[in-house]
Tab-separated table of C-alpha atoms in Angstrom:
chain	number	residue	atom	x	y	z
A	1	MET	CA	-22.184	-21.422	-9.106
A	2	THR	CA	-22.924	-18.996	-6.231
A	3	ALA	CA	-20.320	-18.217	-3.609
A	4	THR	CA	-20.493	-20.288	-0.451
A	5	LEU	CA	-21.221	-18.698	2.919
A	6	ALA	CA	-17.620	-19.272	3.965
A	7	ASP	CA	-16.332	-17.555	0.831
A	8	ALA	CA	-18.658	-14.593	1.423
A	9	GLN	CA	-17.422	-14.272	5.011
A	10	ARG	CA	-13.793	-14.387	3.891
A	11	ARG	CA	-14.513	-11.700	1.321
A	12	ARG	CA	-16.196	-9.457	3.899
A	13	GLN	CA	-13.224	-9.866	6.228
A	14	GLY	CA	-10.916	-9.065	3.334
A	15	VAL	CA	-12.853	-5.888	2.492
A	16	ILE	CA	-12.793	-4.671	6.117
A	17	ALA	CA	-9.081	-5.408	6.522
A	18	THR	CA	-8.236	-3.688	3.241
A	19	LEU	CA	-10.325	-0.590	4.024
A	20	ILE	CA	-8.625	-0.131	7.410
A	21	ALA	CA	-5.195	-0.587	5.818
A	22	PHE	CA	-5.809	2.030	3.148
A	23	THR	CA	-7.293	4.483	5.660
A	24	MET	CA	-4.152	4.225	7.754
A	25	TRP	CA	-1.970	4.690	4.680
A	26	GLY	CA	-4.071	7.639	3.583
A	27	LEU	CA	-3.507	9.442	6.885
A	28	MET	CA	0.167	8.427	7.203
A	29	PRO	CA	1.507	11.752	5.834
A	30	LEU	CA	0.374	13.386	9.085
A	31	TYR	CA	2.806	11.153	10.950
A	32	PHE	CA	5.657	11.766	8.490
A	33	LYS	CA	5.135	15.521	8.753
A	34	ALA	CA	5.339	15.202	12.552
A	35	VAL	CA	8.812	13.638	12.191
A	36	GLY	CA	9.731	15.884	9.270
A	37	SER	CA	12.995	16.987	10.868
A	38	VAL	CA	14.328	13.440	10.328
A	39	SER	CA	15.772	12.516	6.918
A	40	PRO	CA	13.689	10.127	4.748
A	41	GLY	CA	16.412	7.454	4.862
A	42	GLU	CA	16.524	7.470	8.640
A	43	ILE	CA	12.717	7.352	8.867
A	44	VAL	CA	12.598	4.284	6.621
A	45	ALA	CA	15.344	2.603	8.638
A	46	HIS	CA	13.345	3.181	11.808
A	47	ARG	CA	10.219	1.822	10.094
A	48	VAL	CA	12.075	-1.408	9.394
A	49	LEU	CA	13.711	-1.855	12.808
A	50	TRP	CA	10.715	-0.921	14.939
A	51	SER	CA	8.511	-3.155	12.786
A	52	VAL	CA	10.824	-6.066	13.611
A	53	VAL	CA	10.529	-5.281	17.331
A	54	PHE	CA	6.742	-4.898	17.191
A	55	LEU	CA	6.198	-8.092	15.189
A	56	LEU	CA	8.619	-10.088	17.327
A	57	ALA	CA	6.634	-9.104	20.425
A	58	LEU	CA	3.379	-9.941	18.648
A	59	LEU	CA	4.632	-13.402	17.697
A	60	ALA	CA	6.019	-14.089	21.175
A	61	LEU	CA	2.829	-13.038	22.978
A	62	TRP	CA	0.189	-14.314	20.549
A	63	ARG	CA	1.130	-16.510	17.604
A	64	GLY	CA	4.318	-18.278	18.614
A	65	PHE	CA	7.181	-19.174	16.280
A	66	GLY	CA	5.904	-22.407	14.741
A	67	GLY	CA	4.929	-20.641	11.540
A	68	LEU	CA	8.397	-19.137	11.199
A	69	ARG	CA	10.014	-22.569	11.582
A	70	ARG	CA	7.813	-23.953	8.808
A	71	LEU	CA	8.568	-20.937	6.646
A	72	ALA	CA	12.323	-21.350	7.178
A	73	ALA	CA	12.081	-24.757	5.493
A	74	GLN	CA	10.756	-23.162	2.274
A	75	PRO	CA	13.588	-21.200	0.620
A	76	ARG	CA	11.420	-20.302	-2.379
A	77	LEU	CA	8.978	-18.453	-0.142
A	78	ILE	CA	11.819	-16.748	1.697
A	79	GLY	CA	13.146	-15.520	-1.638
A	80	LEU	CA	9.700	-14.296	-2.657
A	81	LEU	CA	9.335	-12.367	0.606
A	82	ALA	CA	12.811	-10.896	0.223
A	83	LEU	CA	11.780	-9.602	-3.201
A	84	SER	CA	8.561	-8.129	-1.843
A	85	ALA	CA	10.572	-6.512	0.978
A	86	SER	CA	12.766	-4.722	-1.567
A	87	LEU	CA	9.631	-3.372	-3.253
A	88	THR	CA	8.101	-2.038	-0.036
A	89	GLY	CA	11.385	-0.560	1.176
A	90	SER	CA	11.974	1.417	-2.017
A	91	ASN	CA	8.301	2.441	-2.086
A	92	TRP	CA	8.523	3.754	1.489
A	93	LEU	CA	11.679	5.724	0.738
A	94	VAL	CA	10.249	7.535	-2.294
A	95	PHE	CA	6.920	8.213	-0.557
A	96	VAL	CA	8.550	9.694	2.552
A	97	TRP	CA	10.858	11.798	0.393
A	98	ALA	CA	7.880	13.091	-1.623
A	99	ILE	CA	6.157	14.243	1.576
A	100	SER	CA	9.283	15.985	2.841
A	101	ALA	CA	9.647	17.693	-0.569
A	102	ASP	CA	6.002	18.909	-0.518
A	103	ARG	CA	5.066	16.664	-3.445
A	104	LEU	CA	2.282	14.668	-1.826
A	105	LEU	CA	-0.083	15.464	-4.709
A	106	GLU	CA	2.250	13.709	-7.147
A	107	ALA	CA	2.592	10.816	-4.731
A	108	SER	CA	-1.193	10.567	-4.505
A	109	LEU	CA	-1.286	10.388	-8.308
A	110	GLY	CA	0.978	7.335	-8.074
A	111	TYR	CA	-1.469	5.578	-5.803
A	112	PHE	CA	-4.339	6.540	-8.102
A	113	ILE	CA	-2.453	4.885	-10.968
A	114	ASN	CA	-1.580	1.869	-8.836
A	115	PRO	CA	-5.054	0.239	-8.915
A	116	LEU	CA	-4.846	0.259	-12.710
A	117	VAL	CA	-1.533	-1.573	-12.406
A	118	SER	CA	-3.169	-4.067	-10.024
A	119	ILE	CA	-6.036	-4.645	-12.449
A	120	LEU	CA	-3.612	-5.144	-15.347
A	121	LEU	CA	-1.545	-7.631	-13.332
A	122	GLY	CA	-4.705	-9.438	-12.203
A	123	ARG	CA	-5.833	-9.787	-15.804
A	124	LEU	CA	-2.488	-10.760	-17.327
A	125	VAL	CA	-1.017	-12.892	-14.550
A	126	LEU	CA	-3.972	-14.269	-12.574
A	127	GLY	CA	-6.578	-14.437	-15.340
A	128	GLU	CA	-9.115	-12.289	-13.482
A	129	ARG	CA	-12.022	-10.922	-15.519
A	130	LEU	CA	-14.008	-7.694	-15.149
A	131	ARG	CA	-17.788	-7.283	-15.458
A	132	PRO	CA	-19.154	-4.584	-17.843
A	133	LEU	CA	-19.587	-1.897	-15.168
A	134	GLN	CA	-16.107	-2.631	-13.885
A	135	GLN	CA	-14.762	-2.195	-17.406
A	136	ALA	CA	-16.542	1.170	-17.657
A	137	ALA	CA	-15.029	2.211	-14.318
A	138	VAL	CA	-11.562	1.242	-15.532
A	139	ALA	CA	-12.054	3.310	-18.700
A	140	LEU	CA	-13.088	6.366	-16.674
A	141	ALA	CA	-10.173	5.932	-14.280
A	142	CYS	CA	-7.707	5.586	-17.163
A	143	THR	CA	-9.062	8.797	-18.674
A	144	GLY	CA	-8.696	10.627	-15.387
A	145	VAL	CA	-5.160	9.385	-14.827
A	146	ALA	CA	-4.160	10.202	-18.417
A	147	TRP	CA	-5.516	13.734	-18.001
A	148	ARG	CA	-3.649	14.146	-14.716
A	149	VAL	CA	-0.392	12.878	-16.235
A	150	TRP	CA	-0.812	15.321	-19.119
A	151	GLN	CA	-1.375	18.158	-16.648
A	152	VAL	CA	1.956	17.423	-14.944
A	153	GLY	CA	3.735	18.417	-18.151
A	154	SER	CA	6.644	16.013	-17.626
A	155	LEU	CA	7.208	12.398	-16.733
A	156	PRO	CA	5.826	12.001	-13.173
A	157	TRP	CA	8.551	9.644	-11.988
A	158	ILE	CA	7.400	9.690	-8.358
A	159	ALA	CA	3.886	8.608	-9.336
A	160	LEU	CA	5.074	5.933	-11.771
A	161	PHE	CA	7.602	4.494	-9.330
A	162	LEU	CA	5.100	4.278	-6.466
A	163	ALA	CA	2.452	2.718	-8.712
A	164	GLY	CA	4.792	0.120	-10.158
A	165	THR	CA	6.449	-1.005	-6.939
A	166	PHE	CA	3.234	-1.307	-4.939
A	167	GLY	CA	1.350	-2.993	-7.770
A	168	LEU	CA	4.034	-5.665	-7.967
A	169	TYR	CA	4.020	-5.979	-4.171
A	170	GLY	CA	0.280	-6.688	-4.203
A	171	LEU	CA	0.789	-9.403	-6.804
A	172	LEU	CA	3.606	-11.049	-4.852
A	173	ARG	CA	1.638	-10.984	-1.592
A	174	LYS	CA	-1.305	-12.646	-3.312
A	175	ARG	CA	0.965	-15.382	-4.672
A	176	ALA	CA	2.700	-16.032	-1.330
A	177	PRO	CA	0.688	-18.545	0.768
A	178	VAL	CA	1.979	-17.216	4.087
A	179	ASP	CA	0.010	-15.648	6.927
A	180	ALA	CA	0.265	-11.889	7.318
A	181	ILE	CA	2.281	-11.657	10.558
A	182	ASN	CA	4.971	-14.218	9.726
A	183	SER	CA	5.398	-12.960	6.173
A	184	LEU	CA	5.728	-9.356	7.268
A	185	PHE	CA	8.191	-10.317	10.004
A	186	VAL	CA	10.388	-12.040	7.413
A	187	GLU	CA	10.078	-9.059	5.047
A	188	THR	CA	11.269	-6.623	7.692
A	189	LEU	CA	13.878	-9.002	9.098
A	190	VAL	CA	15.659	-9.465	5.771
A	191	THR	CA	15.942	-5.687	5.339
A	192	ALA	CA	16.958	-5.030	8.969
A	193	PRO	CA	20.733	-5.387	8.299
A	194	LEU	CA	20.501	-2.618	5.674
A	195	ALA	CA	18.574	-0.421	8.116
A	196	ILE	CA	21.149	-0.983	10.868
A	197	ALA	CA	24.011	-0.268	8.473
A	198	TRP	CA	22.385	2.980	7.343
A	199	LEU	CA	21.775	4.196	10.901
A	200	ALA	CA	25.357	3.285	11.838
A	201	TRP	CA	26.646	5.268	8.858
A	202	LEU	CA	24.565	8.299	9.865
A	203	ALA	CA	25.879	8.019	13.436
A	204	SER	CA	29.484	7.869	12.197
A	205	ARG	CA	28.927	11.131	10.311
A	206	GLY	CA	27.184	12.780	13.255
A	207	THR	CA	23.922	13.217	11.301
A	208	LEU	CA	21.792	10.653	13.159
A	209	HIS	CA	18.701	12.462	14.428
A	210	PHE	CA	17.517	9.791	16.860
A	211	GLY	CA	18.596	10.677	20.389
A	212	THR	CA	18.668	14.440	19.860
A	213	ASP	CA	15.007	15.372	20.419
A	214	ILE	CA	12.685	13.899	23.044
A	215	LEU	CA	9.465	14.286	21.033
A	216	THR	CA	10.940	12.781	17.879
A	217	ASP	CA	12.491	9.949	19.897
A	218	ALA	CA	9.014	9.165	21.228
A	219	LEU	CA	7.403	9.295	17.771
A	220	LEU	CA	9.913	7.240	15.777
A	221	PRO	CA	9.176	3.888	17.517
A	222	LEU	CA	5.532	4.310	16.472
A	223	ALA	CA	6.766	3.815	12.915
A	224	GLY	CA	6.819	0.081	13.638
A	225	VAL	CA	3.129	0.012	14.546
A	226	PHE	CA	2.053	2.344	11.749
A	227	THR	CA	4.024	0.245	9.275
A	228	ALA	CA	3.225	-3.283	10.428
A	229	VAL	CA	-0.506	-2.994	11.119
A	230	PRO	CA	-1.672	-1.753	7.679
A	231	LEU	CA	0.705	-4.114	5.868
A	232	MET	CA	-0.678	-7.078	7.812
A	233	LEU	CA	-4.223	-6.001	7.027
A	234	PHE	CA	-3.326	-5.488	3.370
A	235	ALA	CA	-1.827	-8.981	3.209
A	236	ILE	CA	-5.093	-10.406	4.572
A	237	GLY	CA	-7.102	-8.483	1.989
A	238	ALA	CA	-4.789	-9.421	-0.893
A	239	GLN	CA	-5.187	-13.120	-0.103
A	240	ARG	CA	-8.987	-13.019	0.310
A	241	LEU	CA	-10.073	-10.677	-2.480
A	242	PRO	CA	-9.626	-10.570	-6.252
A	243	LEU	CA	-6.690	-8.357	-7.137
A	244	SER	CA	-8.994	-6.135	-9.190
A	245	MET	CA	-11.166	-5.430	-6.099
A	246	VAL	CA	-8.085	-4.698	-4.000
A	247	GLY	CA	-7.038	-2.294	-6.729
A	248	PHE	CA	-10.201	-0.231	-6.526
A	249	LEU	CA	-10.428	-0.206	-2.740
A	250	GLN	CA	-6.925	1.194	-2.911
A	251	TYR	CA	-8.328	4.503	-4.163
A	252	LEU	CA	-9.193	5.359	-0.554
A	253	ALA	CA	-5.544	5.985	0.408
A	254	PRO	CA	-4.663	8.436	-2.391
A	255	SER	CA	-7.998	10.194	-1.892
A	256	LEU	CA	-7.056	10.893	1.704
A	257	ASN	CA	-3.530	11.855	0.584
A	258	PHE	CA	-5.090	14.263	-1.899
A	259	LEU	CA	-7.288	15.884	0.755
A	260	LEU	CA	-4.331	16.302	3.096
A	261	ALA	CA	-2.144	17.750	0.345
A	262	VAL	CA	-4.720	20.341	-0.718
A	263	PHE	CA	-6.515	21.284	2.498
A	264	VAL	CA	-3.933	20.618	5.221
A	265	PHE	CA	-0.520	21.032	3.550
A	266	HIS	CA	-1.819	23.609	1.017
A	267	GLU	CA	0.030	22.304	-2.033
A	268	PRO	CA	-0.882	24.095	-5.320
A	269	PHE	CA	-4.012	22.657	-6.990
A	270	ASP	CA	-5.752	24.109	-10.060
A	271	ALA	CA	-8.884	23.436	-12.136
A	272	GLY	CA	-7.032	21.201	-14.603
A	273	GLN	CA	-5.870	18.928	-11.815
A	274	PHE	CA	-9.393	18.887	-10.381
A	275	ALA	CA	-10.808	17.629	-13.705
A	276	GLY	CA	-8.542	14.590	-13.636
A	277	PHE	CA	-9.447	13.716	-10.077
A	278	ALA	CA	-13.168	14.211	-10.857
A	279	LEU	CA	-12.970	11.538	-13.568
A	280	ILE	CA	-11.364	9.162	-11.081
A	281	TRP	CA	-14.125	9.809	-8.536
A	282	ALA	CA	-16.684	9.067	-11.282
A	283	ALA	CA	-14.947	5.742	-11.873
A	284	LEU	CA	-15.261	4.968	-8.180
A	285	ALA	CA	-18.991	5.735	-8.287
A	286	VAL	CA	-19.519	3.348	-11.212
A	287	TYR	CA	-17.521	0.617	-9.525
A	288	SER	CA	-19.442	1.112	-6.267
A	289	VAL	CA	-22.713	0.501	-8.106
A	290	ASP	CA	-21.257	-2.717	-9.490
A	291	MET	CA	-20.126	-3.830	-6.014
A	292	LEU	CA	-23.654	-3.264	-4.641
A	293	ARG	CA	-25.093	-5.429	-7.431
A	294	ALA	CA	-22.414	-8.104	-7.197
A	295	PRO	CA	-24.015	-10.251	-4.402
A	296	ARG	CA	-27.016	-10.855	-6.660
A	297	LEU	CA	-24.868	-11.897	-9.605
A	298	PRO	CA	-23.437	-15.366	-10.174
A	299	VAL	CA	-19.762	-15.675	-9.372
A	300	VAL	CA	-17.769	-17.350	-12.133
A	301	SER	CA	-14.167	-18.344	-11.712
A	302	PRO	CA	-11.656	-17.034	-14.252
A	303	ALA	CA	-10.812	-20.615	-15.190
A	304	ALA	CA	-14.440	-21.374	-16.005
A	305	GLU	CA	-14.701	-18.287	-18.219
A	306	ARG	CA	-11.751	-19.296	-20.431
């Protein structure tokens, strides 16, 4: 059975939303370097609080609060969003720390691994199936990631942590039937008390950076926009696309991270590391060919294939 016109339009919208989200995430290290004088914990706390402010204004001016009232009557969904909020919060903290520690290359490896985690979760949990070219792309990507992990010479805990937490977040967002703005508002709202407590603790010790530098004070509120917008777009993409497709589109963000790490931040990069990344780019090329052919192929649901 071929996809309906409405399904094709939803998929196109999902692809566009996901591409914009991953582009923003790929360039995000530039912002974190600009506020590099602020500790990672304080940056994450500001991301949470300014996201709440930004989303609250967005709901008040555009969407209204009817969706939140309906969501409040569903404790299971609230619990699911609280769990996804813990995943994003810990992911943010490790990623920001990696940038401040000049380990963006290792962080980019985590987001290269993450699509493989998404594909595995899509196969095991959602019953999604891959076409032959997609399987070949996965094999190439696995080889590239395995080579890169071997090159590290030790367990790349930053990469593994980022891949695991964001892969699980993608799965949870796909399983949560909530619109992007309301779900993200709840996710940030439930973590806001922790953010406030952390900032209060920093202030009590005299180590709070906010309020000490005009430029940084102007940049930190932008964390709400830079956090909320790509997450909303990602939520749209996760709900409208197969998790396996979201996984491969995700390669855009670590590719941009990689380019920033090597050519802008000048982190060490040798021929062995290049070989691993080259295999991953080859996987992307194979998968792109499959995506170009896909509109001419019949679309079969996972349930029908079993």
